Tab-separated table of C-alpha atoms and ligand atoms in Angstrom:
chain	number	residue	atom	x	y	z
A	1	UNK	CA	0.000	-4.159	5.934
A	2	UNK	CA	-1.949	-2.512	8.610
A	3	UNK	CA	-1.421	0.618	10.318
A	4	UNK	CA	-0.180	0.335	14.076
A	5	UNK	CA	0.001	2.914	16.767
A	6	UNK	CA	3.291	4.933	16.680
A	7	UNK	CA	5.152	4.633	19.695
A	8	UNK	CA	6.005	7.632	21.366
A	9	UNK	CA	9.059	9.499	22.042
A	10	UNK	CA	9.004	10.229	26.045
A	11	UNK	CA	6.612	8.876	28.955
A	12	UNK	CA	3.180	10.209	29.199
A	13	UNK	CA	3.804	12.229	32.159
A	14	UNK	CA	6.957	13.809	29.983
A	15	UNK	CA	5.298	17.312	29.061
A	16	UNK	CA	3.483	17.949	31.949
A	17	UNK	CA	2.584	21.125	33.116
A	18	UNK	CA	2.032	21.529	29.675
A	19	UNK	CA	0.157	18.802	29.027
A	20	UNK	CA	-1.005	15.869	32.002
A	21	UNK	CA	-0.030	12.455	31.850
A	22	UNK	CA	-3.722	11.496	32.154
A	23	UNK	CA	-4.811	13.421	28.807
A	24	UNK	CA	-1.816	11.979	27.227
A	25	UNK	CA	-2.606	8.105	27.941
A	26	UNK	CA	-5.677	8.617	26.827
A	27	UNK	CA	-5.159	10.461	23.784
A	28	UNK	CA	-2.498	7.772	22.656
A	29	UNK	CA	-4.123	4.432	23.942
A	30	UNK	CA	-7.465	5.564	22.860
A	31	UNK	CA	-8.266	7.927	20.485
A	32	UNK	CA	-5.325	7.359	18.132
A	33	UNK	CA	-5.548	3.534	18.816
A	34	UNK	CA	-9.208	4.175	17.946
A	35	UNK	CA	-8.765	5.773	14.477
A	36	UNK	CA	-6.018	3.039	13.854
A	37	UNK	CA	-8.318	-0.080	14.303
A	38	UNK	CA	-11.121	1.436	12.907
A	39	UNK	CA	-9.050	2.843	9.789
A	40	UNK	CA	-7.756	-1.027	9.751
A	41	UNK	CA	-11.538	-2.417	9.350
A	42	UNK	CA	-12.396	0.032	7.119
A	43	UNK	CA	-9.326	-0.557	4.407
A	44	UNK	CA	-9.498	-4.451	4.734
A	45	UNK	CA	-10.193	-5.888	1.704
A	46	UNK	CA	-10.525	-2.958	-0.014
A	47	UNK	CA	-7.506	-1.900	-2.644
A	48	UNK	CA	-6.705	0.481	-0.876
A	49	UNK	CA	-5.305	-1.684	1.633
A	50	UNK	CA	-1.710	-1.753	0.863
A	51	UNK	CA	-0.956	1.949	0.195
A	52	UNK	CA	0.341	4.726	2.438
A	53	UNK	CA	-1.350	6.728	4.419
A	54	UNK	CA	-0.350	9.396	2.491
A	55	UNK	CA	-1.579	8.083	-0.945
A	56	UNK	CA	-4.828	6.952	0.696
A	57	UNK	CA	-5.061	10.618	2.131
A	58	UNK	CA	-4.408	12.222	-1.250
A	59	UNK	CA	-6.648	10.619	-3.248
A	60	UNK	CA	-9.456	10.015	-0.581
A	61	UNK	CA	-12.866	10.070	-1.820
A	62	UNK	CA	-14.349	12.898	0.553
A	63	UNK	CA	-17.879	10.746	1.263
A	64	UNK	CA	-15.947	7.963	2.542
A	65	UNK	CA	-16.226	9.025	6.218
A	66	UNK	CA	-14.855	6.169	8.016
A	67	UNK	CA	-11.651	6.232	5.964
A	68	UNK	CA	-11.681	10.219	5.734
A	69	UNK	CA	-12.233	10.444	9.688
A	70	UNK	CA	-9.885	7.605	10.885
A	71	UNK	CA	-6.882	8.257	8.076
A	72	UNK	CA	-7.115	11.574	8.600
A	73	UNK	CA	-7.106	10.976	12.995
A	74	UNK	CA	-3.870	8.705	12.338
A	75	UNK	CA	-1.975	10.632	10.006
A	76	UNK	CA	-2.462	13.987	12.270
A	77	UNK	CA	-2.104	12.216	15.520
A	78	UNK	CA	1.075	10.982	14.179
A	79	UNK	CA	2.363	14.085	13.440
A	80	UNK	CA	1.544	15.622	16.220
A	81	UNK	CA	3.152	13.412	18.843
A	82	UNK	CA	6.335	13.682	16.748
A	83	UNK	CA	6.512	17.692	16.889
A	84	UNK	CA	5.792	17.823	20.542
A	85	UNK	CA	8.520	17.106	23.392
A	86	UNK	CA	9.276	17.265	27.136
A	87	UNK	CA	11.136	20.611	26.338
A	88	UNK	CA	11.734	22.642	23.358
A	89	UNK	CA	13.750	21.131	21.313
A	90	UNK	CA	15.790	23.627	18.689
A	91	UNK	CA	14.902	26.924	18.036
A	92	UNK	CA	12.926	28.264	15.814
A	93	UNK	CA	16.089	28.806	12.916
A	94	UNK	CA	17.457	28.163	9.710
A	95	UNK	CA	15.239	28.137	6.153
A	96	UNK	CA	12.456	27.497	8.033
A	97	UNK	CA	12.839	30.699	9.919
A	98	UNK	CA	13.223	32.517	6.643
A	99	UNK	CA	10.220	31.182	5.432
A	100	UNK	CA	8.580	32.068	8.275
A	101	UNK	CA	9.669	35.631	8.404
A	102	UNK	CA	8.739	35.987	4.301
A	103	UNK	CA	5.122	35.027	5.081
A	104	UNK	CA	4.325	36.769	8.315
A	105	UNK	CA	7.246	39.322	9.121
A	106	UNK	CA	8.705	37.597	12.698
A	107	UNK	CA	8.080	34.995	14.729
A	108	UNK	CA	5.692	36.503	16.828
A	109	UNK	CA	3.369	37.398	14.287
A	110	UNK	CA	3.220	33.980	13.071
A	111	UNK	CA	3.277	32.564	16.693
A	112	UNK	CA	0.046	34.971	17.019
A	113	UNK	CA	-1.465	34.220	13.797
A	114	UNK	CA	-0.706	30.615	14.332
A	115	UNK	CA	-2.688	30.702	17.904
A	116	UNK	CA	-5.861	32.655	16.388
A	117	UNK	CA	-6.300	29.996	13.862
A	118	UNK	CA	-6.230	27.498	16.485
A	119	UNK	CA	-8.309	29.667	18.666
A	120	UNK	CA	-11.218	30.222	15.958
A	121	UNK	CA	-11.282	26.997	14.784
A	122	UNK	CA	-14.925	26.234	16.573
A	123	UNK	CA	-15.494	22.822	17.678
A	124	UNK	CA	-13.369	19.873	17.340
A	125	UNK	CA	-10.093	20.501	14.227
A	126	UNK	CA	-7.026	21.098	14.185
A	127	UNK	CA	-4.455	24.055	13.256
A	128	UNK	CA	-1.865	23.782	10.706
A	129	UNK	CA	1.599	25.147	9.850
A	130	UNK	CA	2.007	24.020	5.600
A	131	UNK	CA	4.620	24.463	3.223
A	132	UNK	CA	4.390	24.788	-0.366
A	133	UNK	CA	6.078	23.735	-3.472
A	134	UNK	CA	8.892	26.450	-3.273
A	135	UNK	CA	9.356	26.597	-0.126
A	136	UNK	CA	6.379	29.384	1.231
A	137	UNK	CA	4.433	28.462	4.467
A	138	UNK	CA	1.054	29.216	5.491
A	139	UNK	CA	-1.058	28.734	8.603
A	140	UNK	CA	-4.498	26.798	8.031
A	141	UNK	CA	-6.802	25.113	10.021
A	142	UNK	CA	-9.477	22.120	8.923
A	143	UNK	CA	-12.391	20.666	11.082
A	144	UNK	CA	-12.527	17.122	12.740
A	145	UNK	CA	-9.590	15.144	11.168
A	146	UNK	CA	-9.590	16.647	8.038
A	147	UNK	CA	-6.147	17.762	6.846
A	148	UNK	CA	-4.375	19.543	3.939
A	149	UNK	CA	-3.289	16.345	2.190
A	150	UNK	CA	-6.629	15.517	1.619
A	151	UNK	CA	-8.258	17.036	-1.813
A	152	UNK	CA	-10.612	19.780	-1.029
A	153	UNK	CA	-9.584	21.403	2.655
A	154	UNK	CA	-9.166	24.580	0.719
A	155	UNK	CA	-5.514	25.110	2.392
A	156	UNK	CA	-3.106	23.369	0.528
A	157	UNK	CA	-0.063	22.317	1.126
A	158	UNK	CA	1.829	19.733	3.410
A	159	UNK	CA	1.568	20.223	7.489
A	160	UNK	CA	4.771	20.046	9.125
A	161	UNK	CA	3.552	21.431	12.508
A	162	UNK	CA	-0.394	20.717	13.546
A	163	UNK	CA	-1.845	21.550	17.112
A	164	UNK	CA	-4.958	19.271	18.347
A	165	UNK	CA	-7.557	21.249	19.304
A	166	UNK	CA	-10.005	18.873	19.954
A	167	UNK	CA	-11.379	18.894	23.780
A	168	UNK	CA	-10.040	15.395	24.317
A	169	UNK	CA	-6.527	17.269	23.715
A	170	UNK	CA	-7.088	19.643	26.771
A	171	UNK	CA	-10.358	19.110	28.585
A	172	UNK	CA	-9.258	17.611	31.684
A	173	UNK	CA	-6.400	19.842	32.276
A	174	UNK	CA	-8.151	23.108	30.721
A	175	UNK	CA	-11.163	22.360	30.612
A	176	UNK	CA	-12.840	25.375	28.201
A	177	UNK	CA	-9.711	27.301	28.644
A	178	UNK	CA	-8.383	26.325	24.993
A	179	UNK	CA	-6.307	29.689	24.921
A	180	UNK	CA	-4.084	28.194	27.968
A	181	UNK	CA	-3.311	25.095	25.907
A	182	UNK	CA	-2.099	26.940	22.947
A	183	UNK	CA	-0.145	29.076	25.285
A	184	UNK	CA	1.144	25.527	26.564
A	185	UNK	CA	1.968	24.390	23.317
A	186	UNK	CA	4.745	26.916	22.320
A	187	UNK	CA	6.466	25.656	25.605
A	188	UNK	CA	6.631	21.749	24.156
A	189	UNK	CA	7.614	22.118	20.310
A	190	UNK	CA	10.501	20.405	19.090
A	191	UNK	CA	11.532	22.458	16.196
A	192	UNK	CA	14.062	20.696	15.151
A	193	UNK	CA	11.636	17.781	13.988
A	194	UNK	CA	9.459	20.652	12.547
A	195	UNK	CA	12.501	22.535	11.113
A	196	UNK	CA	13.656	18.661	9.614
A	197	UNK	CA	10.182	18.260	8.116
A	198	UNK	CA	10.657	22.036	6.481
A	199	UNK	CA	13.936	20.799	5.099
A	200	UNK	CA	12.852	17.710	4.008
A	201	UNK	CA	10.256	18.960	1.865
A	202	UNK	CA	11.892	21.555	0.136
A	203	UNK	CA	15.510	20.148	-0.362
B	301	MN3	MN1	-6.766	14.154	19.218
């Protein structure tokens, strides 16, 4: 079975201010239908081919670049389009916000933490919220389209909240003003998928 592109949830021009229709079109008809076809061509014929993303991601063989780079831009593309909407969605509440509160004392500290792992991630990667077996979360970040599912990334753990912080995420809106997007970002969570994902995992 090949992958496909995920359809998403709202229109393109959905979370603007936050983000602009323009980046979003892009991003989605593009770059994530890039790292789809090109993950597609590199797991035909291979026996890898029928397997989730997930299991491909887990037991990836690091040197294998096209299915490392690709996998990995699917998979994190595809969660990121889910946690984002045209409003918040939810609050930040329930287990989740326990967890949250056990690892970095409120919500702003982790909202701050969160941001300066986004923020010092240099170049192109992406910023992470995990969760553990048990139930504890941490805040990561990985280069490129490397994620914590793959073996290796040195922050372990499952995402159930990633930020892009590629350029193509923010260029033409921000331009080199990366801080203003993460600002942006807390504006267009949906928590409750995030908080679902939490719940999911440890239940
Ligand atoms: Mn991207």
């Amino acid at each position: 079975m090949a992958f496909t592109l995920p359809q998403l949830g709202y229109a393109y021009d959905a979370l603007e201010p936050n983000i602009d229709a323009r980046t979003m079109e892009i991003h989605h008809t593009k770059h994530h239908q890039a790292y789809v076809t090109n993950l597609n061509n590199a797991l035909a014929g291979t026996d890898h081919e029928n397997k989730t993303i997930e299991e491909i991601l887990a037991h990836l063989d690091m040197n294998n670049m096209a299915v490392r780079n690709n996998g990995g831009g699917h998979w994190n593309h595809s969660l990121f389009w889910e946690i984002i909407a045209p409003e918040n969605k939810g609050r930040l509440s329930g287990a989740l916000a326990q967890a949250i509160d056990a690892a970095y004392g409120n919500k702003e500290t982790f909202m701050e933490k969160f941001a300066q792992a986004a923020m010092t991630r240099f170049g192109s990667g992406w910023a992470w919220l995990c969760v553990h077996d048990g139930g504890k979360v941490e805040i990561c970040s990985s280069s490129n389209q490397d994620n914590p599912l793959m073996p290796g990334i040195g922050c372990g753990g499952t995402p159930i909240m990633g930020l892009d912080v590629w350029e193509h995420a923010y260029y033409l809106n921000y331009q080199n003003r990366r801080a203003d997007y993460i600002s942006a970002f807390w504006n267009i969570i949906n928590w409750n998928v995030v908080e679902a994902k939490y719940e999911a995992f440890t239940k």
